[in-house]
Amino acid sequence: MWKNIQRAQKMFQGTGEFNFCPKSYIFPDDYRKFCIERESSNNKHMYIMKPAASSCGKGIKVVGPKTQVNKKNGYIVCQYISNPHLIDGFKYDLRIYVCVTCFDPLKIFLFREGLVRFATQKYSNNPKNLDKRFVHLTNYSVNKKADDYVKSGADDDGEDASKWNLYQLRHWFSKNGINYNQILNRIKDVVIKTCIAHEPQITGTYSRCNKNRNVCFEIYGFDILLDSKLRPHLLEINISPSLSSSSPLDKKIKTTLICDTLNLAGVAPYDRKLYDKEMENVLKKRLLGLDKNTT
């Protein structure tokens, strides 16, 4: 993801159109570049370090401005967004579901619902709290182990829950004088530009495998973080977002997501009785010599 975003940044240099992703370094190749740029900034930035091919918050840690960072293979280091927008003092991020049914021409569908995932301890960027995962990480797999984690119900009224849907976020924004639709449009802009940045690589790959441009579709899980000025930042894209239902809220959202996706992709439901009947008719035609394809 970072390589494609970086390529787009260079192509549109000076426009700022693709500056929605935290500056990142892929180890070990960018280790020297990271050290030089970190030193030139007088070590003023915090970073988040995570394995490039992992999930569920495994191996993630926040690195302080003066913390020694070792050269680890297979890791990506990103500038940490230390001024996140907070709700009642808690950090949160958004899981936005996107279905792409075609990259040539580009067809993107944004699912109307999504998840708002909270950290379970109030946010602080104090260097003494960098090792407190329940303060800095919003991953469900991490926070569900916290004593302060509150499960979500199926209804939209659990404001104390550690996971909301977008409807609840819209309601909270409205109560606090924040324009939800304006922020959603900014998120749409990030989604579109991200897909445009990846388009050349993806179309180049599947054009070599198939002549039909509509042979596949994909559900992506975009992880978006809003900063204190309500600007969206793209943290990562999940090509296999979890569709398991750990709560009634998850089940409600993800069941609808899967149904809508299958309808968009035109996947016909499988009917075993209808299939058996068709196979029976085919067999009868062969026995009677009515099958034109029989030689």
Coordinates of C-alpha atoms in Angstrom, one line a residue:
M1 CA 0.0 0.0 0.0
W2 CA 2.7 2.5 1.0
K3 CA 4.7 1.8 -2.2
N4 CA 1.7 2.6 -4.4
I5 CA 0.7 5.7 -2.4
Q6 CA 4.3 6.9 -2.5
R7 CA 4.5 6.4 -6.2
A8 CA 1.3 8.5 -6.6
Q9 CA 2.8 11.2 -4.3
K10 CA 5.8 11.5 -6.6
M11 CA 3.6 11.7 -9.7
F12 CA 1.5 14.5 -8.2
Q13 CA 4.3 16.1 -6.3
G14 CA 3.4 19.6 -5.0
T15 CA -0.4 19.1 -5.1
G16 CA -0.8 17.5 -1.8
E17 CA -3.5 15.3 -3.3
F18 CA -2.1 12.0 -1.9
N19 CA -0.8 13.3 1.5
F20 CA -3.4 11.4 3.5
C21 CA -1.2 8.5 4.6
P22 CA 1.4 8.8 7.4
K23 CA 5.0 8.8 6.1
S24 CA 6.2 5.3 6.3
Y25 CA 9.5 3.3 6.1
I26 CA 9.7 -0.3 5.0
F27 CA 12.4 -2.2 6.8
P28 CA 15.2 -3.2 6.1
D29 CA 15.4 -1.3 2.8
D30 CA 14.4 2.1 4.3
Y31 CA 16.2 1.8 7.6
R32 CA 19.1 4.1 6.7
K33 CA 16.6 6.7 5.3
F34 CA 14.6 6.4 8.5
C35 CA 17.6 7.1 10.7
I36 CA 18.7 10.1 8.6
E37 CA 15.2 11.7 8.4
R38 CA 14.6 11.0 12.1
E39 CA 17.8 12.8 13.1
S40 CA 17.2 15.7 10.7
S41 CA 13.8 16.3 12.4
N42 CA 15.6 16.5 15.8
N43 CA 13.8 13.3 16.9
K44 CA 10.5 15.2 17.4
H45 CA 8.2 12.5 16.0
M46 CA 6.7 9.4 17.5
Y47 CA 6.4 6.3 15.4
I48 CA 4.3 3.1 15.3
M49 CA 6.1 0.0 14.4
K50 CA 4.3 -3.1 13.1
P51 CA 4.9 -6.3 11.1
A52 CA 4.1 -5.8 7.4
A53 CA 2.2 -9.1 7.1
S54 CA 0.3 -9.6 10.4
S55 CA -3.0 -8.9 11.9
C56 CA -5.0 -8.5 15.2
G57 CA -2.5 -6.0 16.6
K58 CA 0.3 -8.6 16.9
G59 CA 3.8 -7.2 17.3
I60 CA 2.7 -3.5 17.2
K61 CA 4.4 -1.0 19.4
V62 CA 4.6 2.8 19.7
V63 CA 8.1 4.2 19.6
G64 CA 9.0 7.5 21.4
P65 CA 11.1 10.3 19.9
K66 CA 14.3 9.2 21.4
T67 CA 13.7 5.4 21.6
Q68 CA 16.3 3.3 19.8
V69 CA 14.8 1.5 16.7
N70 CA 16.6 -1.6 15.5
K71 CA 16.8 -2.8 12.0
K72 CA 14.1 -5.5 11.8
N73 CA 13.2 -7.4 8.7
G74 CA 9.6 -7.4 7.6
Y75 CA 8.5 -4.4 9.6
I76 CA 7.0 -1.1 8.6
V77 CA 7.5 2.1 10.6
C78 CA 5.0 5.0 10.3
Q79 CA 4.9 8.4 11.8
Y80 CA 2.5 8.2 14.7
I81 CA -0.5 10.6 14.6
S82 CA -0.2 12.0 18.1
N83 CA -3.1 14.4 17.8
P84 CA -6.1 12.0 17.2
H85 CA -9.6 13.2 17.5
L86 CA -11.1 12.0 20.7
I87 CA -14.6 11.0 21.9
D88 CA -14.9 11.5 25.6
G89 CA -11.1 11.3 25.9
F90 CA -10.8 8.0 24.0
K91 CA -8.9 7.4 20.8
Y92 CA -10.9 5.6 18.0
D93 CA -10.6 4.7 14.4
L94 CA -13.1 3.8 11.7
R95 CA -13.4 0.5 9.7
I96 CA -14.8 1.5 6.4
Y97 CA -16.0 -1.3 4.1
V98 CA -15.4 -0.9 0.3
C99 CA -16.3 -3.2 -2.5
V100 CA -14.5 -2.9 -5.8
T101 CA -16.2 -4.8 -8.6
C102 CA -13.9 -3.7 -11.4
F103 CA -10.6 -1.7 -11.7
D104 CA -10.9 -1.1 -15.5
P105 CA -13.1 0.9 -15.5
L106 CA -12.9 1.6 -11.8
K107 CA -16.1 0.8 -9.9
I108 CA -16.1 1.5 -6.2
F109 CA -19.0 1.0 -3.8
L110 CA -18.8 2.3 -0.2
F111 CA -20.9 0.4 2.3
R112 CA -23.3 2.7 4.2
E113 CA -22.4 1.2 7.6
G114 CA -19.1 0.5 9.3
L115 CA -17.4 0.2 12.7
V116 CA -16.1 2.7 15.1
R117 CA -13.5 1.0 17.3
F118 CA -12.4 2.6 20.6
A119 CA -9.3 2.2 22.7
T120 CA -10.3 1.2 26.3
Q121 CA -8.2 3.6 28.2
K122 CA -8.2 7.4 27.9
Y123 CA -5.6 8.8 25.4
S124 CA -2.3 10.4 26.4
N125 CA 0.8 11.0 24.4
N126 CA 3.0 11.1 27.5
P127 CA 6.2 9.2 26.7
K128 CA 5.7 7.2 30.0
N129 CA 2.5 5.7 28.5
L130 CA 3.9 4.5 25.2
D131 CA 3.9 0.8 26.2
K132 CA 0.2 0.9 27.2
R133 CA -1.5 -0.8 24.3
F134 CA -5.1 -0.1 25.6
V135 CA -4.3 3.6 25.3
H136 CA -2.8 3.7 21.8
L137 CA -4.2 0.8 19.9
T138 CA -7.8 0.6 18.7
N139 CA -7.7 -3.0 17.4
Y140 CA -10.6 -5.1 18.7
S141 CA -8.4 -8.1 19.1
V142 CA -6.3 -6.1 21.6
N143 CA -8.9 -4.2 23.5
K144 CA -11.3 -7.1 24.0
K145 CA -8.8 -8.4 26.6
A146 CA -9.0 -5.2 28.6
D147 CA -11.0 -5.0 31.9
D148 CA -12.7 -1.8 30.7
Y149 CA -13.9 -3.3 27.4
V150 CA -17.7 -3.0 27.0
K151 CA -19.5 -5.3 24.6
S152 CA -21.9 -3.9 22.0
G153 CA -25.5 -4.8 21.6
A154 CA -27.6 -4.9 18.5
D155 CA -29.3 -1.6 19.1
D156 CA -27.8 1.9 18.4
D157 CA -28.1 3.3 21.9
G158 CA -25.0 1.8 23.6
E159 CA -22.8 5.0 23.9
D160 CA -20.7 3.3 26.6
A161 CA -19.8 0.4 24.3
S162 CA -16.2 0.0 23.0
K163 CA -17.5 -0.4 19.5
W164 CA -20.1 1.7 17.6
N165 CA -21.6 1.7 14.2
L166 CA -21.4 4.8 11.9
Y167 CA -25.0 5.7 12.7
Q168 CA -23.9 6.2 16.4
L169 CA -20.9 8.3 15.3
R170 CA -23.2 10.4 13.1
H171 CA -25.5 11.0 16.1
W172 CA -22.6 11.9 18.4
F173 CA -21.1 14.3 15.8
S174 CA -24.6 15.9 15.4
K175 CA -24.9 16.5 19.1
N176 CA -21.4 18.1 19.2
G177 CA -21.9 20.3 16.2
I178 CA -19.7 18.3 13.8
N179 CA -20.7 17.9 10.1
Y180 CA -20.7 14.2 9.6
N181 CA -21.4 14.4 5.8
Q182 CA -18.4 16.6 5.3
I183 CA -16.1 14.2 7.0
L184 CA -17.7 11.3 5.0
N185 CA -16.9 13.1 1.8
R186 CA -13.3 13.5 2.8
I187 CA -13.2 9.7 3.5
K188 CA -14.7 9.0 0.1
D189 CA -11.9 11.1 -1.4
V190 CA -9.3 9.1 0.4
V191 CA -10.9 5.8 -0.8
I192 CA -11.1 6.9 -4.4
K193 CA -7.5 8.2 -4.5
T194 CA -6.2 5.1 -2.8
C195 CA -7.8 2.9 -5.4
I196 CA -6.5 5.1 -8.2
A197 CA -3.0 4.7 -6.8
H198 CA -3.3 0.9 -6.8
E199 CA -5.1 0.7 -10.2
P200 CA -2.0 0.3 -12.5
Q201 CA -0.5 -2.6 -10.5
I202 CA -3.8 -4.5 -10.1
T203 CA -5.0 -4.0 -13.7
G204 CA -1.5 -5.0 -15.0
T205 CA -1.6 -8.2 -12.9
Y206 CA -5.1 -9.5 -13.8
S207 CA -4.9 -8.5 -17.5
R208 CA -2.2 -11.1 -17.8
C209 CA -4.4 -13.8 -16.2
N210 CA -7.8 -13.2 -17.9
K211 CA -9.3 -11.4 -20.9
N212 CA -12.5 -10.6 -19.1
R213 CA -12.3 -7.4 -17.0
N214 CA -15.2 -8.4 -14.7
V215 CA -13.9 -11.8 -13.4
C216 CA -13.5 -10.8 -9.8
F217 CA -14.4 -8.5 -6.9
E218 CA -13.0 -7.7 -3.6
I219 CA -14.1 -6.4 -0.2
Y220 CA -11.6 -4.1 1.4
G221 CA -11.5 -2.9 5.0
F222 CA -10.1 0.7 5.1
D223 CA -8.8 1.7 8.6
I224 CA -9.2 5.5 8.9
L225 CA -8.1 7.7 11.8
L226 CA -9.4 11.3 12.2
D227 CA -6.9 13.8 13.7
S228 CA -7.9 16.7 16.0
K229 CA -8.8 18.8 12.9
L230 CA -11.0 16.0 11.6
R231 CA -8.8 15.2 8.7
P232 CA -8.9 11.5 7.7
H233 CA -5.6 9.5 7.6
L234 CA -5.3 6.1 6.0
L235 CA -3.7 3.7 8.4
E236 CA -4.0 0.5 6.4
I237 CA -6.1 -1.5 4.0
N238 CA -7.2 -5.1 4.9
I239 CA -7.7 -7.3 1.8
S240 CA -9.3 -9.9 4.0
P241 CA -11.2 -8.0 6.6
S242 CA -12.7 -10.1 9.4
L243 CA -16.3 -11.1 8.6
S244 CA -16.8 -13.0 11.8
S245 CA -19.5 -11.8 14.3
S246 CA -18.2 -11.3 17.8
S247 CA -21.2 -9.3 18.9
P248 CA -24.8 -8.6 17.7
L249 CA -23.5 -5.3 16.3
D250 CA -20.9 -7.1 14.1
K251 CA -23.5 -9.7 13.0
K252 CA -26.0 -7.0 12.0
I253 CA -23.4 -5.0 10.0
K254 CA -21.5 -7.8 8.4
T255 CA -24.5 -9.9 7.4
T256 CA -25.8 -7.0 5.4
L257 CA -22.4 -6.3 4.0
I258 CA -22.1 -9.8 2.6
C259 CA -25.6 -9.8 1.2
D260 CA -25.0 -6.4 -0.6
T261 CA -21.7 -7.6 -1.9
L262 CA -23.1 -10.8 -3.4
N263 CA -25.9 -8.8 -5.0
L264 CA -23.4 -6.3 -6.5
A265 CA -21.2 -9.1 -7.9
G266 CA -24.3 -10.9 -9.3
V267 CA -23.5 -14.1 -7.5
A268 CA -26.5 -16.5 -8.1
P269 CA -27.6 -18.5 -5.1
Y270 CA -26.9 -22.3 -5.4
D271 CA -29.9 -24.5 -5.6
R272 CA -29.0 -28.2 -5.3
K273 CA -32.5 -29.4 -6.4
L274 CA -32.4 -27.2 -9.6
Y275 CA -28.9 -28.4 -10.4
D276 CA -29.8 -32.1 -10.0
K277 CA -32.8 -31.5 -12.3
E278 CA -30.6 -29.9 -14.9
M279 CA -28.1 -32.8 -14.8
E280 CA -31.0 -35.3 -15.1
N281 CA -32.2 -33.5 -18.3
V282 CA -28.7 -33.5 -19.7
L283 CA -28.4 -37.2 -19.1
K284 CA -31.7 -37.9 -20.8
K285 CA -30.7 -35.9 -23.9
R286 CA -27.5 -37.9 -24.1
L287 CA -29.3 -41.2 -23.9
L288 CA -31.8 -40.2 -26.5
G289 CA -29.1 -38.8 -28.8
L290 CA -30.5 -35.2 -28.6
D291 CA -27.4 -33.6 -27.3
K292 CA -25.8 -31.7 -30.2
N293 CA -22.4 -31.6 -28.5
T294 CA -22.2 -35.4 -28.4
T295 CA -19.9 -36.8 -31.0

